[in-house]
Amino acid sequence: MSSSSSTTTINGAQTKKTYPTWHNFVAGGFAGAGSRVATAPLDLIRIRRQLTPVVTYPSESLWQTWLKIVQNEGGVAALFRGNLAAIYLWVGYSAVQFSLYRQTR
């Protein structure tokens, strides 16, 4: 496997630090998992609002939808239910994307 490098400047002197390519793969995996965990509740609320027929105007707010899910479906954990498969998807996707970006640019 090839290695990547980064150049830093300390007190006017440039130093070149090399590190293995798998660092990008691992960083991409963590970034993918973190992004999915951070956006999972918003994605759930978006899907729920799209599937709910609008029978009253104005429709409930995002905050009201969030509270309804938390109160009626098992607390804050309900916002993340079924998210594990999506995390696996994003870990793999982001890991490959991060590692290949450095090599192909």
mmCIF file with all atom_site columns, C-alpha atoms in Angstrom:
data_model
loop_
_atom_site.group_PDB
_atom_site.id
_atom_site.type_symbol
_atom_site.label_atom_id
_atom_site.label_alt_id
_atom_site.label_comp_id
_atom_site.label_asym_id
_atom_site.label_entity_id
_atom_site.label_seq_id
_atom_site.pdbx_PDB_ins_code
_atom_site.Cartn_x
_atom_site.Cartn_y
_atom_site.Cartn_z
_atom_site.occupancy
_atom_site.B_iso_or_equiv
_atom_site.pdbx_formal_charge
_atom_site.auth_seq_id
_atom_site.auth_comp_id
_atom_site.auth_asym_id
_atom_site.auth_atom_id
_atom_site.pdbx_PDB_model_num
ATOM 1   C CA . MET A 1 1   ? 0.000   0.000  0.000  1.00 0.00 ? 1   MET A CA 1
ATOM 2   C CA . SER A 1 2   ? 1.245   3.472  -0.718 1.00 0.00 ? 2   SER A CA 1
ATOM 3   C CA . SER A 1 3   ? 1.545   6.173  1.860  1.00 0.00 ? 3   SER A CA 1
ATOM 4   C CA . SER A 1 4   ? 0.268   9.714  1.946  1.00 0.00 ? 4   SER A CA 1
ATOM 5   C CA . SER A 1 5   ? 2.075   12.762 3.158  1.00 0.00 ? 5   SER A CA 1
ATOM 6   C CA . SER A 1 6   ? 1.261   16.143 4.563  1.00 0.00 ? 6   SER A CA 1
ATOM 7   C CA . THR A 1 7   ? 3.449   19.210 4.801  1.00 0.00 ? 7   THR A CA 1
ATOM 8   C CA . THR A 1 8   ? 3.385   21.402 7.904  1.00 0.00 ? 8   THR A CA 1
ATOM 9   C CA . THR A 1 9   ? 5.236   24.589 8.678  1.00 0.00 ? 9   THR A CA 1
ATOM 10  C CA . ILE A 1 10  ? 6.661   25.045 12.163 1.00 0.00 ? 10  ILE A CA 1
ATOM 11  C CA . ASN A 1 11  ? 8.633   28.214 12.929 1.00 0.00 ? 11  ASN A CA 1
ATOM 12  C CA . GLY A 1 12  ? 9.212   28.844 9.221  1.00 0.00 ? 12  GLY A CA 1
ATOM 13  C CA . ALA A 1 13  ? 10.575  25.360 8.500  1.00 0.00 ? 13  ALA A CA 1
ATOM 14  C CA . GLN A 1 14  ? 8.555   22.934 6.445  1.00 0.00 ? 14  GLN A CA 1
ATOM 15  C CA . THR A 1 15  ? 8.385   19.339 7.587  1.00 0.00 ? 15  THR A CA 1
ATOM 16  C CA . LYS A 1 16  ? 6.908   16.488 5.607  1.00 0.00 ? 16  LYS A CA 1
ATOM 17  C CA . LYS A 1 17  ? 5.059   13.797 7.525  1.00 0.00 ? 17  LYS A CA 1
ATOM 18  C CA . THR A 1 18  ? 4.119   10.554 5.831  1.00 0.00 ? 18  THR A CA 1
ATOM 19  C CA . TYR A 1 19  ? 1.406   8.230  7.035  1.00 0.00 ? 19  TYR A CA 1
ATOM 20  C CA . PRO A 1 20  ? -0.123  5.038  5.620  1.00 0.00 ? 20  PRO A CA 1
ATOM 21  C CA . THR A 1 21  ? -3.104  5.176  3.287  1.00 0.00 ? 21  THR A CA 1
ATOM 22  C CA . TRP A 1 22  ? -5.238  3.125  5.639  1.00 0.00 ? 22  TRP A CA 1
ATOM 23  C CA . HIS A 1 23  ? -5.466  6.207  7.864  1.00 0.00 ? 23  HIS A CA 1
ATOM 24  C CA . ASN A 1 24  ? -7.697  7.781  5.229  1.00 0.00 ? 24  ASN A CA 1
ATOM 25  C CA . PHE A 1 25  ? -9.798  4.622  5.115  1.00 0.00 ? 25  PHE A CA 1
ATOM 26  C CA . VAL A 1 26  ? -10.305 4.629  8.891  1.00 0.00 ? 26  VAL A CA 1
ATOM 27  C CA . ALA A 1 27  ? -10.964 8.384  8.989  1.00 0.00 ? 27  ALA A CA 1
ATOM 28  C CA . GLY A 1 28  ? -13.559 8.000  6.249  1.00 0.00 ? 28  GLY A CA 1
ATOM 29  C CA . GLY A 1 29  ? -15.272 5.216  8.151  1.00 0.00 ? 29  GLY A CA 1
ATOM 30  C CA . PHE A 1 30  ? -15.516 7.295  11.300 1.00 0.00 ? 30  PHE A CA 1
ATOM 31  C CA . ALA A 1 31  ? -16.729 10.301 9.321  1.00 0.00 ? 31  ALA A CA 1
ATOM 32  C CA . GLY A 1 32  ? -19.438 8.214  7.669  1.00 0.00 ? 32  GLY A CA 1
ATOM 33  C CA . ALA A 1 33  ? -20.631 6.765  10.973 1.00 0.00 ? 33  ALA A CA 1
ATOM 34  C CA . GLY A 1 34  ? -20.610 10.157 12.648 1.00 0.00 ? 34  GLY A CA 1
ATOM 35  C CA . SER A 1 35  ? -22.523 11.838 9.868  1.00 0.00 ? 35  SER A CA 1
ATOM 36  C CA . ARG A 1 36  ? -25.202 9.146  9.851  1.00 0.00 ? 36  ARG A CA 1
ATOM 37  C CA . VAL A 1 37  ? -25.629 9.240  13.633 1.00 0.00 ? 37  VAL A CA 1
ATOM 38  C CA . ALA A 1 38  ? -25.883 13.043 13.557 1.00 0.00 ? 38  ALA A CA 1
ATOM 39  C CA . THR A 1 39  ? -28.472 13.148 10.770 1.00 0.00 ? 39  THR A CA 1
ATOM 40  C CA . ALA A 1 40  ? -30.559 10.045 11.585 1.00 0.00 ? 40  ALA A CA 1
ATOM 41  C CA . PRO A 1 41  ? -33.209 11.888 13.661 1.00 0.00 ? 41  PRO A CA 1
ATOM 42  C CA . LEU A 1 42  ? -33.664 14.545 10.983 1.00 0.00 ? 42  LEU A CA 1
ATOM 43  C CA . ASP A 1 43  ? -33.961 11.886 8.301  1.00 0.00 ? 43  ASP A CA 1
ATOM 44  C CA . LEU A 1 44  ? -36.605 10.022 10.317 1.00 0.00 ? 44  LEU A CA 1
ATOM 45  C CA . ILE A 1 45  ? -38.619 13.199 10.866 1.00 0.00 ? 45  ILE A CA 1
ATOM 46  C CA . ARG A 1 46  ? -38.387 14.092 7.161  1.00 0.00 ? 46  ARG A CA 1
ATOM 47  C CA . ILE A 1 47  ? -39.688 10.687 6.108  1.00 0.00 ? 47  ILE A CA 1
ATOM 48  C CA . ARG A 1 48  ? -42.491 10.732 8.682  1.00 0.00 ? 48  ARG A CA 1
ATOM 49  C CA . ARG A 1 49  ? -43.636 14.167 7.551  1.00 0.00 ? 49  ARG A CA 1
ATOM 50  C CA . GLN A 1 50  ? -43.610 13.077 3.904  1.00 0.00 ? 50  GLN A CA 1
ATOM 51  C CA . LEU A 1 51  ? -45.761 10.035 4.667  1.00 0.00 ? 51  LEU A CA 1
ATOM 52  C CA . THR A 1 52  ? -48.277 11.827 6.902  1.00 0.00 ? 52  THR A CA 1
ATOM 53  C CA . PRO A 1 53  ? -51.285 13.171 5.034  1.00 0.00 ? 53  PRO A CA 1
ATOM 54  C CA . VAL A 1 54  ? -51.905 16.845 5.720  1.00 0.00 ? 54  VAL A CA 1
ATOM 55  C CA . VAL A 1 55  ? -55.433 17.099 7.061  1.00 0.00 ? 55  VAL A CA 1
ATOM 56  C CA . THR A 1 56  ? -55.018 20.266 9.092  1.00 0.00 ? 56  THR A CA 1
ATOM 57  C CA . TYR A 1 57  ? -53.461 23.563 8.309  1.00 0.00 ? 57  TYR A CA 1
ATOM 58  C CA . PRO A 1 58  ? -50.943 24.546 9.506  1.00 0.00 ? 58  PRO A CA 1
ATOM 59  C CA . SER A 1 59  ? -49.304 21.156 9.842  1.00 0.00 ? 59  SER A CA 1
ATOM 60  C CA . GLU A 1 60  ? -47.277 20.311 12.921 1.00 0.00 ? 60  GLU A CA 1
ATOM 61  C CA . SER A 1 61  ? -43.760 21.676 13.212 1.00 0.00 ? 61  SER A CA 1
ATOM 62  C CA . LEU A 1 62  ? -40.545 19.674 13.169 1.00 0.00 ? 62  LEU A CA 1
ATOM 63  C CA . TRP A 1 63  ? -40.294 20.122 16.933 1.00 0.00 ? 63  TRP A CA 1
ATOM 64  C CA . GLN A 1 64  ? -43.838 18.772 17.444 1.00 0.00 ? 64  GLN A CA 1
ATOM 65  C CA . THR A 1 65  ? -43.051 15.756 15.247 1.00 0.00 ? 65  THR A CA 1
ATOM 66  C CA . TRP A 1 66  ? -39.864 15.124 17.238 1.00 0.00 ? 66  TRP A CA 1
ATOM 67  C CA . LEU A 1 67  ? -41.726 15.341 20.553 1.00 0.00 ? 67  LEU A CA 1
ATOM 68  C CA . LYS A 1 68  ? -44.483 13.010 19.333 1.00 0.00 ? 68  LYS A CA 1
ATOM 69  C CA . ILE A 1 69  ? -41.928 10.356 18.300 1.00 0.00 ? 69  ILE A CA 1
ATOM 70  C CA . VAL A 1 70  ? -39.994 10.649 21.579 1.00 0.00 ? 70  VAL A CA 1
ATOM 71  C CA . GLN A 1 71  ? -43.127 10.552 23.775 1.00 0.00 ? 71  GLN A CA 1
ATOM 72  C CA . ASN A 1 72  ? -45.080 7.833  21.975 1.00 0.00 ? 72  ASN A CA 1
ATOM 73  C CA . GLU A 1 73  ? -42.435 5.463  20.607 1.00 0.00 ? 73  GLU A CA 1
ATOM 74  C CA . GLY A 1 74  ? -39.897 4.844  23.359 1.00 0.00 ? 74  GLY A CA 1
ATOM 75  C CA . GLY A 1 75  ? -37.843 7.927  24.079 1.00 0.00 ? 75  GLY A CA 1
ATOM 76  C CA . VAL A 1 76  ? -34.858 9.346  22.263 1.00 0.00 ? 76  VAL A CA 1
ATOM 77  C CA . ALA A 1 77  ? -33.759 5.836  21.222 1.00 0.00 ? 77  ALA A CA 1
ATOM 78  C CA . ALA A 1 78  ? -36.790 5.742  18.902 1.00 0.00 ? 78  ALA A CA 1
ATOM 79  C CA . LEU A 1 79  ? -35.115 8.403  16.753 1.00 0.00 ? 79  LEU A CA 1
ATOM 80  C CA . PHE A 1 80  ? -32.266 5.961  16.029 1.00 0.00 ? 80  PHE A CA 1
ATOM 81  C CA . ARG A 1 81  ? -34.207 2.696  15.681 1.00 0.00 ? 81  ARG A CA 1
ATOM 82  C CA . GLY A 1 82  ? -33.229 0.787  12.542 1.00 0.00 ? 82  GLY A CA 1
ATOM 83  C CA . ASN A 1 83  ? -30.218 2.992  11.931 1.00 0.00 ? 83  ASN A CA 1
ATOM 84  C CA . LEU A 1 84  ? -27.532 0.299  12.149 1.00 0.00 ? 84  LEU A CA 1
ATOM 85  C CA . ALA A 1 85  ? -27.850 -0.860 8.539  1.00 0.00 ? 85  ALA A CA 1
ATOM 86  C CA . ALA A 1 86  ? -27.581 2.724  7.299  1.00 0.00 ? 86  ALA A CA 1
ATOM 87  C CA . ILE A 1 87  ? -24.484 3.264  9.448  1.00 0.00 ? 87  ILE A CA 1
ATOM 88  C CA . TYR A 1 88  ? -22.843 0.207  7.864  1.00 0.00 ? 88  TYR A CA 1
ATOM 89  C CA . LEU A 1 89  ? -23.670 1.578  4.430  1.00 0.00 ? 89  LEU A CA 1
ATOM 90  C CA . TRP A 1 90  ? -22.180 5.005  5.157  1.00 0.00 ? 90  TRP A CA 1
ATOM 91  C CA . VAL A 1 91  ? -19.080 3.613  6.889  1.00 0.00 ? 91  VAL A CA 1
ATOM 92  C CA . GLY A 1 92  ? -18.200 1.581  3.811  1.00 0.00 ? 92  GLY A CA 1
ATOM 93  C CA . TYR A 1 93  ? -19.065 4.324  1.351  1.00 0.00 ? 93  TYR A CA 1
ATOM 94  C CA . SER A 1 94  ? -17.150 7.068  3.166  1.00 0.00 ? 94  SER A CA 1
ATOM 95  C CA . ALA A 1 95  ? -14.137 4.866  3.891  1.00 0.00 ? 95  ALA A CA 1
ATOM 96  C CA . VAL A 1 96  ? -13.706 4.005  0.216  1.00 0.00 ? 96  VAL A CA 1
ATOM 97  C CA . GLN A 1 97  ? -14.345 7.579  -0.877 1.00 0.00 ? 97  GLN A CA 1
ATOM 98  C CA . PHE A 1 98  ? -11.800 9.049  1.559  1.00 0.00 ? 98  PHE A CA 1
ATOM 99  C CA . SER A 1 99  ? -9.099  6.531  0.713  1.00 0.00 ? 99  SER A CA 1
ATOM 100 C CA . LEU A 1 100 ? -9.524  6.828  -3.067 1.00 0.00 ? 100 LEU A CA 1
ATOM 101 C CA . TYR A 1 101 ? -9.754  10.620 -3.103 1.00 0.00 ? 101 TYR A CA 1
ATOM 102 C CA . ARG A 1 102 ? -6.171  11.032 -1.952 1.00 0.00 ? 102 ARG A CA 1
ATOM 103 C CA . GLN A 1 103 ? -4.877  8.590  -4.556 1.00 0.00 ? 103 GLN A CA 1
ATOM 104 C CA . THR A 1 104 ? -6.834  9.924  -7.534 1.00 0.00 ? 104 THR A CA 1
ATOM 105 C CA . ARG A 1 105 ? -6.527  13.677 -7.151 1.00 0.00 ? 105 ARG A CA 1
#
